[in-house]
JSON list of C-alpha atoms and ligand atoms in Angstrom, two decimals:
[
{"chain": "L", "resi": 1, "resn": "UNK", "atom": "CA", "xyz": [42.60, 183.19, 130.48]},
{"chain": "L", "resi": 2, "resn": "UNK", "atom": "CA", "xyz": [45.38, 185.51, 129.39]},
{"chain": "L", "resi": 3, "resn": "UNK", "atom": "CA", "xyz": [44.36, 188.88, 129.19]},
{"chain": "L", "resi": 4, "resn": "UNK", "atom": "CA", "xyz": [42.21, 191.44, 127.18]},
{"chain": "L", "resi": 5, "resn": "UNK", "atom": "CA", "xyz": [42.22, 195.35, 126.09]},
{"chain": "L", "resi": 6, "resn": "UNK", "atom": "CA", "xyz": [43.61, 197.75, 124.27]},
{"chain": "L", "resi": 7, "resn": "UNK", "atom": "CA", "xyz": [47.18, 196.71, 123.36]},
{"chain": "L", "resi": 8, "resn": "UNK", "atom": "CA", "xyz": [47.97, 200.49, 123.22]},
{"chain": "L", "resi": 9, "resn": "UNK", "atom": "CA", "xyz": [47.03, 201.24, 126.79]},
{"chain": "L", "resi": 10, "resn": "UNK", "atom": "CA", "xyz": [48.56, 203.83, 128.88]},
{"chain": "L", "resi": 11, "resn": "UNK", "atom": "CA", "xyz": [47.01, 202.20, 132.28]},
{"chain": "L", "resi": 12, "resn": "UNK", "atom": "CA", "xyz": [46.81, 198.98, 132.61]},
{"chain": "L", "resi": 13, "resn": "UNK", "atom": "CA", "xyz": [45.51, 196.69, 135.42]},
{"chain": "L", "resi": 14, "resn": "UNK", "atom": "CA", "xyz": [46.60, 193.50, 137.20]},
{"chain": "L", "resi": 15, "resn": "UNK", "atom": "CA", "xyz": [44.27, 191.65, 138.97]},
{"chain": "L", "resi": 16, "resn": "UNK", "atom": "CA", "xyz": [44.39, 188.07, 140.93]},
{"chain": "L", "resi": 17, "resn": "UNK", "atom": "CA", "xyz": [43.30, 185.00, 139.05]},
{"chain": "L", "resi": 18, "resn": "UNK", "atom": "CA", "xyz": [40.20, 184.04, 136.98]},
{"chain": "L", "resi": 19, "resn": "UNK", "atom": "CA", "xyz": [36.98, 183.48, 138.56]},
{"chain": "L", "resi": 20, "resn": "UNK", "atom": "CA", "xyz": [33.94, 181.11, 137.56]},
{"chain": "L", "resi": 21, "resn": "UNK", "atom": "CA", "xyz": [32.69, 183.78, 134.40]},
{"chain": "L", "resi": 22, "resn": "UNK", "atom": "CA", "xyz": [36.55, 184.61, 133.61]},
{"chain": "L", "resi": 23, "resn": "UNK", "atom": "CA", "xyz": [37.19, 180.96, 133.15]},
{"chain": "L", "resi": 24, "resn": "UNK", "atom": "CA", "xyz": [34.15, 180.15, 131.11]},
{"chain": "L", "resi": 25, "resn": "UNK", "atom": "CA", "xyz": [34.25, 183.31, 128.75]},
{"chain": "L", "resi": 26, "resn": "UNK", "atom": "CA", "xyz": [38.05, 183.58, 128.11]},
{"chain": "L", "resi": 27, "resn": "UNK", "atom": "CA", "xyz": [38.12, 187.38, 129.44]},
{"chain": "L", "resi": 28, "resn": "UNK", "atom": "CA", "xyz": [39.01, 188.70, 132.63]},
{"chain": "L", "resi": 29, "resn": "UNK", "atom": "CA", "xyz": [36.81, 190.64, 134.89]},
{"chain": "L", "resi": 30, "resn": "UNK", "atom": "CA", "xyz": [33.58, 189.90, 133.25]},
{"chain": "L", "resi": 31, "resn": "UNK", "atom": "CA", "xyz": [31.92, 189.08, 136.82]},
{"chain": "L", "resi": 32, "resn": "UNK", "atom": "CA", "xyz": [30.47, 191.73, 139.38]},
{"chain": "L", "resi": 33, "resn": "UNK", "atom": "CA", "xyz": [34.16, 192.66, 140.17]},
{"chain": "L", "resi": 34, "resn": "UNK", "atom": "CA", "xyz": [34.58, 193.61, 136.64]},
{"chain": "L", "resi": 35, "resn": "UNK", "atom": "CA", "xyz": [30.97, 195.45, 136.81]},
{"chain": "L", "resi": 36, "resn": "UNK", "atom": "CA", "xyz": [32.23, 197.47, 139.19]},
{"chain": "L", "resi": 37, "resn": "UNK", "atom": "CA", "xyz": [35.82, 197.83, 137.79]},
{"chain": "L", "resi": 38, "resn": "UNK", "atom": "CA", "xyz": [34.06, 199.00, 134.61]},
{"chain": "L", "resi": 39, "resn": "UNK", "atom": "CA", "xyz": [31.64, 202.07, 137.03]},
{"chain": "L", "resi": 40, "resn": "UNK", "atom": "CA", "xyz": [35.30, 202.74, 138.99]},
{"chain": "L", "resi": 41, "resn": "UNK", "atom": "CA", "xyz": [36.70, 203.26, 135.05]},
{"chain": "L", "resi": 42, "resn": "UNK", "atom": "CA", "xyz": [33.41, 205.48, 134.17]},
{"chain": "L", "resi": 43, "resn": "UNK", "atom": "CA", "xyz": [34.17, 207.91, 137.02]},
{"chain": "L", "resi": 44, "resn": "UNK", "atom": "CA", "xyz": [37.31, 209.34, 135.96]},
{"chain": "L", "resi": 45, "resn": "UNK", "atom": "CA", "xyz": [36.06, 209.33, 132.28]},
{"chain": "L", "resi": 46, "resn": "UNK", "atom": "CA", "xyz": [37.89, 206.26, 130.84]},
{"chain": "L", "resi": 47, "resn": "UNK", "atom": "CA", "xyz": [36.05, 202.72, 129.61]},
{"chain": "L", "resi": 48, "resn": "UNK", "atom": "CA", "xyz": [37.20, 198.95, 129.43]},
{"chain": "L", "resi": 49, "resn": "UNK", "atom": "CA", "xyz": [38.56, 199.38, 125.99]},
{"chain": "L", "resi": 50, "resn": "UNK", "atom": "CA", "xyz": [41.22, 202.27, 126.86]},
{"chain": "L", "resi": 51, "resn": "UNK", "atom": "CA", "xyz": [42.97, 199.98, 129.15]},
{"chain": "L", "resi": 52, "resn": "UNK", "atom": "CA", "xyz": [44.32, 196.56, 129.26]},
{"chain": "L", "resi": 53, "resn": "UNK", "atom": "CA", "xyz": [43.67, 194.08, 131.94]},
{"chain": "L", "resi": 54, "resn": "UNK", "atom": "CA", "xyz": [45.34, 190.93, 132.95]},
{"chain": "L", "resi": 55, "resn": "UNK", "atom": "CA", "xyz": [46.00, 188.41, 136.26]},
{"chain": "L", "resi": 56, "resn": "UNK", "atom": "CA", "xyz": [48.64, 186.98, 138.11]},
{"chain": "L", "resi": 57, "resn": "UNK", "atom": "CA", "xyz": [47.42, 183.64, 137.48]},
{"chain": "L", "resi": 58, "resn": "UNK", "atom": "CA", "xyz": [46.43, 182.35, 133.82]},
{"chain": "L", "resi": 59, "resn": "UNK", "atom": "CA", "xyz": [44.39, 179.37, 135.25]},
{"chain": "L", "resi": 60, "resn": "UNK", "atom": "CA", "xyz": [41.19, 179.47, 137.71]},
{"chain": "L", "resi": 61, "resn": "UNK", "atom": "CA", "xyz": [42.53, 178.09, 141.15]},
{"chain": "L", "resi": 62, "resn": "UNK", "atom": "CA", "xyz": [40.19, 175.75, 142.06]},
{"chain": "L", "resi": 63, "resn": "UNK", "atom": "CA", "xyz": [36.82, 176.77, 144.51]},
{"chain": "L", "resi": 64, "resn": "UNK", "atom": "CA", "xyz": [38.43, 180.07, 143.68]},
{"chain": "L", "resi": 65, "resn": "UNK", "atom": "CA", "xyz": [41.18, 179.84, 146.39]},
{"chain": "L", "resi": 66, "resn": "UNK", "atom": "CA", "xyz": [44.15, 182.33, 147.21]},
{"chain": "L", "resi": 67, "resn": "UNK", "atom": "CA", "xyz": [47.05, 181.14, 144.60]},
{"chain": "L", "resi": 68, "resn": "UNK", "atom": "CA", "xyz": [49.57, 179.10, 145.47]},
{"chain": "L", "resi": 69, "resn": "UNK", "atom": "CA", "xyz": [53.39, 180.42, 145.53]},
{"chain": "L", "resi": 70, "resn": "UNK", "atom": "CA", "xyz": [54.33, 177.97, 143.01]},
{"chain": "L", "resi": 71, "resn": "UNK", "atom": "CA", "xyz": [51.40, 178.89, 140.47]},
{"chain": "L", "resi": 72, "resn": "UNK", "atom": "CA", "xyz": [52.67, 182.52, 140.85]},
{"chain": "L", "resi": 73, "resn": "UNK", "atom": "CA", "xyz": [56.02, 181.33, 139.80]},
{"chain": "L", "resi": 74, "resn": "UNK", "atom": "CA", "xyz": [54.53, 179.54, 136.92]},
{"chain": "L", "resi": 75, "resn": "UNK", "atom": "CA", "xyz": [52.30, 182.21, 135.53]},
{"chain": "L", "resi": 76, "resn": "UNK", "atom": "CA", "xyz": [54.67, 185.18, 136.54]},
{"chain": "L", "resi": 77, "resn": "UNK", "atom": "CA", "xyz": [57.06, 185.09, 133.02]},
{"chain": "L", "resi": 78, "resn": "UNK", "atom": "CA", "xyz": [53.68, 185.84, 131.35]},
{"chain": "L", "resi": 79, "resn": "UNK", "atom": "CA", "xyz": [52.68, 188.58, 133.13]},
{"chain": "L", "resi": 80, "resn": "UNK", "atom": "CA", "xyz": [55.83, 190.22, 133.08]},
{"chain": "L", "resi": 81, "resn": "UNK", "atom": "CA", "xyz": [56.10, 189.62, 128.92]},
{"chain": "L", "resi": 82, "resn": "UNK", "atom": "CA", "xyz": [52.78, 191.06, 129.00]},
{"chain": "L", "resi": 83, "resn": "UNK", "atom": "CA", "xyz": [53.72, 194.25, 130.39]},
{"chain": "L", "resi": 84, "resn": "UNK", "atom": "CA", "xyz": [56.87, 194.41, 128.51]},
{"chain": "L", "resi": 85, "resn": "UNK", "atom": "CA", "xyz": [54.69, 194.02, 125.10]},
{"chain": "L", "resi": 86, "resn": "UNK", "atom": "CA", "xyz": [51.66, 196.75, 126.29]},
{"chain": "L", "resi": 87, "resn": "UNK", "atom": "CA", "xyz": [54.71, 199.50, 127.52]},
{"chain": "L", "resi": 88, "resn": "UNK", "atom": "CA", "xyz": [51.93, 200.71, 129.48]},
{"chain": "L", "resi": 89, "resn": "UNK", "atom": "CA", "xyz": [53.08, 204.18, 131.78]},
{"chain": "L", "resi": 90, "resn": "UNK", "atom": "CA", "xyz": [50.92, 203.26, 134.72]},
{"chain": "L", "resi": 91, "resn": "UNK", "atom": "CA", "xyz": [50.30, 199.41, 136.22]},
{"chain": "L", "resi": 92, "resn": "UNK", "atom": "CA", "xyz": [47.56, 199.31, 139.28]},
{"chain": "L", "resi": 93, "resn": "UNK", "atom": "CA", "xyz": [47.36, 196.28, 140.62]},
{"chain": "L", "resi": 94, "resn": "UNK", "atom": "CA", "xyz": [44.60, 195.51, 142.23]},
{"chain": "L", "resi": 95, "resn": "UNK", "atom": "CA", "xyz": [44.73, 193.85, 145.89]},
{"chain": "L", "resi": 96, "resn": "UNK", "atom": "CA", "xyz": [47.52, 191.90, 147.63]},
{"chain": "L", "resi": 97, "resn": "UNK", "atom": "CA", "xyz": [48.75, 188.71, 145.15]},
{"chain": "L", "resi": 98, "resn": "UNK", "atom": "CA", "xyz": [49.50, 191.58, 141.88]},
{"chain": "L", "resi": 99, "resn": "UNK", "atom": "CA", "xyz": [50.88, 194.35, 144.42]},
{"chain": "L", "resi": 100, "resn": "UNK", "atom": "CA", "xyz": [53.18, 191.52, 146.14]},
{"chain": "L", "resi": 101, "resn": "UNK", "atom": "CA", "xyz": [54.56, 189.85, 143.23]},
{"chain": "L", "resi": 102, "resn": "UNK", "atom": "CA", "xyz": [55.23, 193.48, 141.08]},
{"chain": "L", "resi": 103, "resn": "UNK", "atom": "CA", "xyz": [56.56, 195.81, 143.71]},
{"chain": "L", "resi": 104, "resn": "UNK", "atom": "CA", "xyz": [58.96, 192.62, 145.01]},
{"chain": "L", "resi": 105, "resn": "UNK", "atom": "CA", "xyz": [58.01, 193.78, 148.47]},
{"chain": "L", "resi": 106, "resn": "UNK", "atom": "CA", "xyz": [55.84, 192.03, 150.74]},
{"chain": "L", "resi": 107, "resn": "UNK", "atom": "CA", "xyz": [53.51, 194.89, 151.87]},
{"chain": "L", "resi": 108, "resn": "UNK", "atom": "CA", "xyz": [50.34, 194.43, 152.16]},
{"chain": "L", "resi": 109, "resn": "UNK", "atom": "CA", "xyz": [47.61, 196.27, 150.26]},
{"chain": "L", "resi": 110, "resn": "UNK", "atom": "CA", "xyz": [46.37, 198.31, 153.41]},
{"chain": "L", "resi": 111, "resn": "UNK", "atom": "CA", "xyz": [49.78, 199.42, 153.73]},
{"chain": "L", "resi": 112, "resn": "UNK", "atom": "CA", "xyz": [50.31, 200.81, 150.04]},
{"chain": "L", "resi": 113, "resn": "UNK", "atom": "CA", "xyz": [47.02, 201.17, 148.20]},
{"chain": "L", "resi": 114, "resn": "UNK", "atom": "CA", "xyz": [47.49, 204.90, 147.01]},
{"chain": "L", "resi": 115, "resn": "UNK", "atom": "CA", "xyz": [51.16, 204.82, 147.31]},
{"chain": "L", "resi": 116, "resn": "UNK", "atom": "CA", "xyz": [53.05, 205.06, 143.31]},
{"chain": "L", "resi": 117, "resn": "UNK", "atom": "CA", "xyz": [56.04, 203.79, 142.89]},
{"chain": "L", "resi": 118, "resn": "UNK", "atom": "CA", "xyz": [58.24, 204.21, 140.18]},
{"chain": "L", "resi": 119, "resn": "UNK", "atom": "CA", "xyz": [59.93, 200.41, 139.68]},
{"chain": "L", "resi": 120, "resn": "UNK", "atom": "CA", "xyz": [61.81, 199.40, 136.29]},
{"chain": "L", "resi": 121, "resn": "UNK", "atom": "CA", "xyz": [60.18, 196.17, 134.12]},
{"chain": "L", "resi": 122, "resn": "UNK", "atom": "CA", "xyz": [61.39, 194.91, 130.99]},
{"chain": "L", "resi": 123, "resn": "UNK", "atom": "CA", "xyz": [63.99, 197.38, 131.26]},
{"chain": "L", "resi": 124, "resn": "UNK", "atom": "CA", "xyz": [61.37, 199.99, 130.97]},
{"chain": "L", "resi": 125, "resn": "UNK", "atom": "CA", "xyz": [60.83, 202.41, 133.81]},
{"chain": "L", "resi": 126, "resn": "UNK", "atom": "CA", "xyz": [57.08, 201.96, 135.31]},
{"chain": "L", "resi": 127, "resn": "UNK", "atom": "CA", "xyz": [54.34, 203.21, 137.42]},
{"chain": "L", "resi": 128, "resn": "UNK", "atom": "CA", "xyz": [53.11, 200.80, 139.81]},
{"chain": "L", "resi": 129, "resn": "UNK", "atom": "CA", "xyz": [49.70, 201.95, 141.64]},
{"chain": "L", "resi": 130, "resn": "UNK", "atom": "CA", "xyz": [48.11, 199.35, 144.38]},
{"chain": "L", "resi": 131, "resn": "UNK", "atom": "CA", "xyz": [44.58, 199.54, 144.64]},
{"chain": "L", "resi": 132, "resn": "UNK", "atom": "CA", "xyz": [42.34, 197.34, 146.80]},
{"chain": "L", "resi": 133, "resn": "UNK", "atom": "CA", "xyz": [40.65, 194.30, 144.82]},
{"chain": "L", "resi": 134, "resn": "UNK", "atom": "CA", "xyz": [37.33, 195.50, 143.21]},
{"chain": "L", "resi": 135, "resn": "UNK", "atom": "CA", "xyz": [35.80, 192.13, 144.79]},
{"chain": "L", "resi": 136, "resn": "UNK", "atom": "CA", "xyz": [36.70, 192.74, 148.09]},
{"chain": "L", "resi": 137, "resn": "UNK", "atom": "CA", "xyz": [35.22, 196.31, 147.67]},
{"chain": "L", "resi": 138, "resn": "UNK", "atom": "CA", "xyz": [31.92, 195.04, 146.73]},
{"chain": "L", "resi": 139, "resn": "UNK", "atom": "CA", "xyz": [30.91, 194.12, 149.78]},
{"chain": "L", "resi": 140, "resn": "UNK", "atom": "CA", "xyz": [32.87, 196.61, 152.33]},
{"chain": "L", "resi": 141, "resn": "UNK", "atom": "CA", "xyz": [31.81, 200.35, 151.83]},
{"chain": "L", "resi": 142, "resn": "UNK", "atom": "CA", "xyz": [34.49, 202.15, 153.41]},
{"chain": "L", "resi": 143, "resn": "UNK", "atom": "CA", "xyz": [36.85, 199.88, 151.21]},
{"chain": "L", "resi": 144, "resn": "UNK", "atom": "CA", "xyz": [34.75, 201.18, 147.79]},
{"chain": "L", "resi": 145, "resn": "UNK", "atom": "CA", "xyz": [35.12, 204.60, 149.10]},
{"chain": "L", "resi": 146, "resn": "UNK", "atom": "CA", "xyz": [39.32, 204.40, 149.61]},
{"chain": "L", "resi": 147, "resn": "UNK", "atom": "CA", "xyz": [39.22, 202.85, 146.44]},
{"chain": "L", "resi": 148, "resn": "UNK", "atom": "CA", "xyz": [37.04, 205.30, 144.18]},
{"chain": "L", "resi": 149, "resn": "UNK", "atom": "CA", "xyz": [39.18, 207.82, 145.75]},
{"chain": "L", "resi": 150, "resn": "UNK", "atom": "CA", "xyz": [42.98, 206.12, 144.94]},
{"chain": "L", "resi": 151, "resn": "UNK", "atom": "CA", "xyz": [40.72, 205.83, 141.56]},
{"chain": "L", "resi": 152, "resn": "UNK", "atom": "CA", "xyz": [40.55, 209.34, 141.11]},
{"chain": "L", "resi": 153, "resn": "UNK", "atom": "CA", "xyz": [44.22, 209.91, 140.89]},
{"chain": "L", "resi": 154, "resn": "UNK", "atom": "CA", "xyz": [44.93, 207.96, 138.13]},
{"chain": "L", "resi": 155, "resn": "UNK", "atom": "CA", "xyz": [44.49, 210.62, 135.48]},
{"chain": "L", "resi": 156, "resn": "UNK", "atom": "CA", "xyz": [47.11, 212.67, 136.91]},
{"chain": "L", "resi": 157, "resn": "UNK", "atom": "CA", "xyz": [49.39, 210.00, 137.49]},
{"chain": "L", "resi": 158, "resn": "UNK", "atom": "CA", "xyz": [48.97, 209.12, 133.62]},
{"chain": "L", "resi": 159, "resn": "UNK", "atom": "CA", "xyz": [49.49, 212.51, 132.92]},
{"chain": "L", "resi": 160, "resn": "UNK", "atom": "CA", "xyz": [52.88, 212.44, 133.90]},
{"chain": "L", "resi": 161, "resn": "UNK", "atom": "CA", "xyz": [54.03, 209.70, 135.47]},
{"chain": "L", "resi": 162, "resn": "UNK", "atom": "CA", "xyz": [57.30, 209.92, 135.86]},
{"chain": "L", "resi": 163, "resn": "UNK", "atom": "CA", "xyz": [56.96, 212.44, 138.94]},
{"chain": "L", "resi": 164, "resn": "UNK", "atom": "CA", "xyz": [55.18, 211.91, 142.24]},
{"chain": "L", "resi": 165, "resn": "UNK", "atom": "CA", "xyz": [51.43, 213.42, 142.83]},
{"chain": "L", "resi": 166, "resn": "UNK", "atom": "CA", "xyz": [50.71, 214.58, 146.16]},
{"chain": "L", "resi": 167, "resn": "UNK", "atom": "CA", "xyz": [47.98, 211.90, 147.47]},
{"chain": "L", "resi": 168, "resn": "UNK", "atom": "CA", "xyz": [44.55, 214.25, 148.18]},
{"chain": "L", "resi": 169, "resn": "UNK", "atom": "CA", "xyz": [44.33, 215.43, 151.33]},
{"chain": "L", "resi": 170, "resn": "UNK", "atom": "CA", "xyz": [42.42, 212.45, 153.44]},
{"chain": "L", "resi": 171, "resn": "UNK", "atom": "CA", "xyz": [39.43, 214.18, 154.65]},
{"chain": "L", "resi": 172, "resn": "UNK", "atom": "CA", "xyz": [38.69, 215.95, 151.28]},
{"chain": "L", "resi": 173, "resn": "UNK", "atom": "CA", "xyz": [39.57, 212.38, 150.08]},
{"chain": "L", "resi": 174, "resn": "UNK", "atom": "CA", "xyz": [37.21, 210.63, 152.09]},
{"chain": "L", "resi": 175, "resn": "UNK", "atom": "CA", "xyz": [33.69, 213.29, 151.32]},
{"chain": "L", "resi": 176, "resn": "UNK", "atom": "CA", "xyz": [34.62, 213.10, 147.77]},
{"chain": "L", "resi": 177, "resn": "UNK", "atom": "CA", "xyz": [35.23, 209.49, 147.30]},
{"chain": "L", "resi": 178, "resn": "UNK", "atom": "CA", "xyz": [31.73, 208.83, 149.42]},
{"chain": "L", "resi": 179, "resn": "UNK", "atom": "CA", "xyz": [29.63, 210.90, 147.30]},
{"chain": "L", "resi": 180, "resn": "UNK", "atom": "CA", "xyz": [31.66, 209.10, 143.92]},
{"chain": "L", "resi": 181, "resn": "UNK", "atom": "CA", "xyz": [30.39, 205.98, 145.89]},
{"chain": "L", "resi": 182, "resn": "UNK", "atom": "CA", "xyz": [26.92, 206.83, 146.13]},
{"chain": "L", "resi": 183, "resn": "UNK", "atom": "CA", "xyz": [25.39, 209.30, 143.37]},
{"chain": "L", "resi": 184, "resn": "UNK", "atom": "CA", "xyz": [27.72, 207.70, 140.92]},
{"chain": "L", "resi": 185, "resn": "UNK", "atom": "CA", "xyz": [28.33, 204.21, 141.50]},
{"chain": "L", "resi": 186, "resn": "UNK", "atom": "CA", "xyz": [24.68, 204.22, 142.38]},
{"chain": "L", "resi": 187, "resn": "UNK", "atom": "CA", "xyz": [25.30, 201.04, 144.78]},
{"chain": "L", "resi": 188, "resn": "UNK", "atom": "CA", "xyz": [23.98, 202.17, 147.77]},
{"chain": "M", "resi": 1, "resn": "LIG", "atom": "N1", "xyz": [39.13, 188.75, 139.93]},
{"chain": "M", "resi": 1, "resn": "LIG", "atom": "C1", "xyz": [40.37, 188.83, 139.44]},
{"chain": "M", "resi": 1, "resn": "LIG", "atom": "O1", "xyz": [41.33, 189.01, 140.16]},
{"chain": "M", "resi": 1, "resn": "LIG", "atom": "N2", "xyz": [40.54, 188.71, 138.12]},
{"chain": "M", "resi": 1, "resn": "LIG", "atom": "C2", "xyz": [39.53, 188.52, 137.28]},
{"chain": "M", "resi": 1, "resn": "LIG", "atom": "O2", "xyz": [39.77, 188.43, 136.09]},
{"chain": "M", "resi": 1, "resn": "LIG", "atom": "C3", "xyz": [38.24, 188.45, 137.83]},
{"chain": "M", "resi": 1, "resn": "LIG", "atom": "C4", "xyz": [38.05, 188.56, 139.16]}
]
């Protein structure tokens, strides 16, 4: 499963591996991940087909395990011709294996969901922006509401990426993010 979207796209997203329904239907994040990706995209006004989406991994690890470091290896010339081909301004990966393996730095997600950072691929200068994994929001609340709020800075960091945008200050972060979460996500 290689990738899907808009080969134009500004914003593009790197996510893990292929699940189950990724595997089976040749697209990624058709699953509830990708559900919720797709309600994450809605809030700040964009859809599925104005951005492009991809994974580390190509293949479905089996039982859906973590990937292994030499699968990474294997799959990572890919990735990295992908984003050289899309030229896209901003890349948010989302959770630890996609934020490891693009920022060359082995912080973890907690550490540097929210943080941009301007790193060069392809020769082309780019705007890397961790979020957490959409699956592992699914299930944890307070992680859905960091991550509708690191969300709701991606139009301004597409606006102009190339400079720095103050992160929103984290109470006004948290009260917005919570009612994103819950009038529009409509989950709870
Ligand atoms: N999770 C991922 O990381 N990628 C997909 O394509 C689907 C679920």
């Amino acid at each position: 499963m290689f990738g899907a979207g808009n080969a134009r796209a500004d914003l593009m997203f790197v996510g893990e591996a292929p699940g189950f329904h990724e595997d089976k239907q040749g697209l990624p994040f058709v699953g509830q991940a990708g559900k919720l990706l797709e309600k994450l995209l809605a809030q700040i006004g964009m859809q599925r087909s104005d951005v492009y989406i991809a994974n580390v991994l190509k293949c479905r690890p089996p039982g859906n395990r973590n990937p292994l470091p030499d699968e990474i290896e294997a799959c990572e010339s890919h990735l990295f011709r992908q984003i050289e081909l899309i030229q896209p301004a901003v890349v948010a990966t989302l959770g630890n294996f996609a934020t490891k393996l693009l920022s060359g730095r082995p912080l973890g997600i907690t550490r540097v969901h929210g943080q941009e950072q301007e790193t060069t691929i392809g020769g082309r200068s780019v705007l890397l922006y961790p979020l957490y994994h959409p699956a592992a929001a699914l299930y944890t609340p307070a992680m859905l509401t960091v991550l509708s709020a690191d969300f709701a800075r991606l139009p301004a960091l597409l606006g102009r990426s190339s400079e720095p945008v103050p992160p929103a200050e984290p109470a006004l972060k948290l009260v917005a993010a919570q009612a994103a979460a819950t009038e529009q996500l409509g989950l709870f």
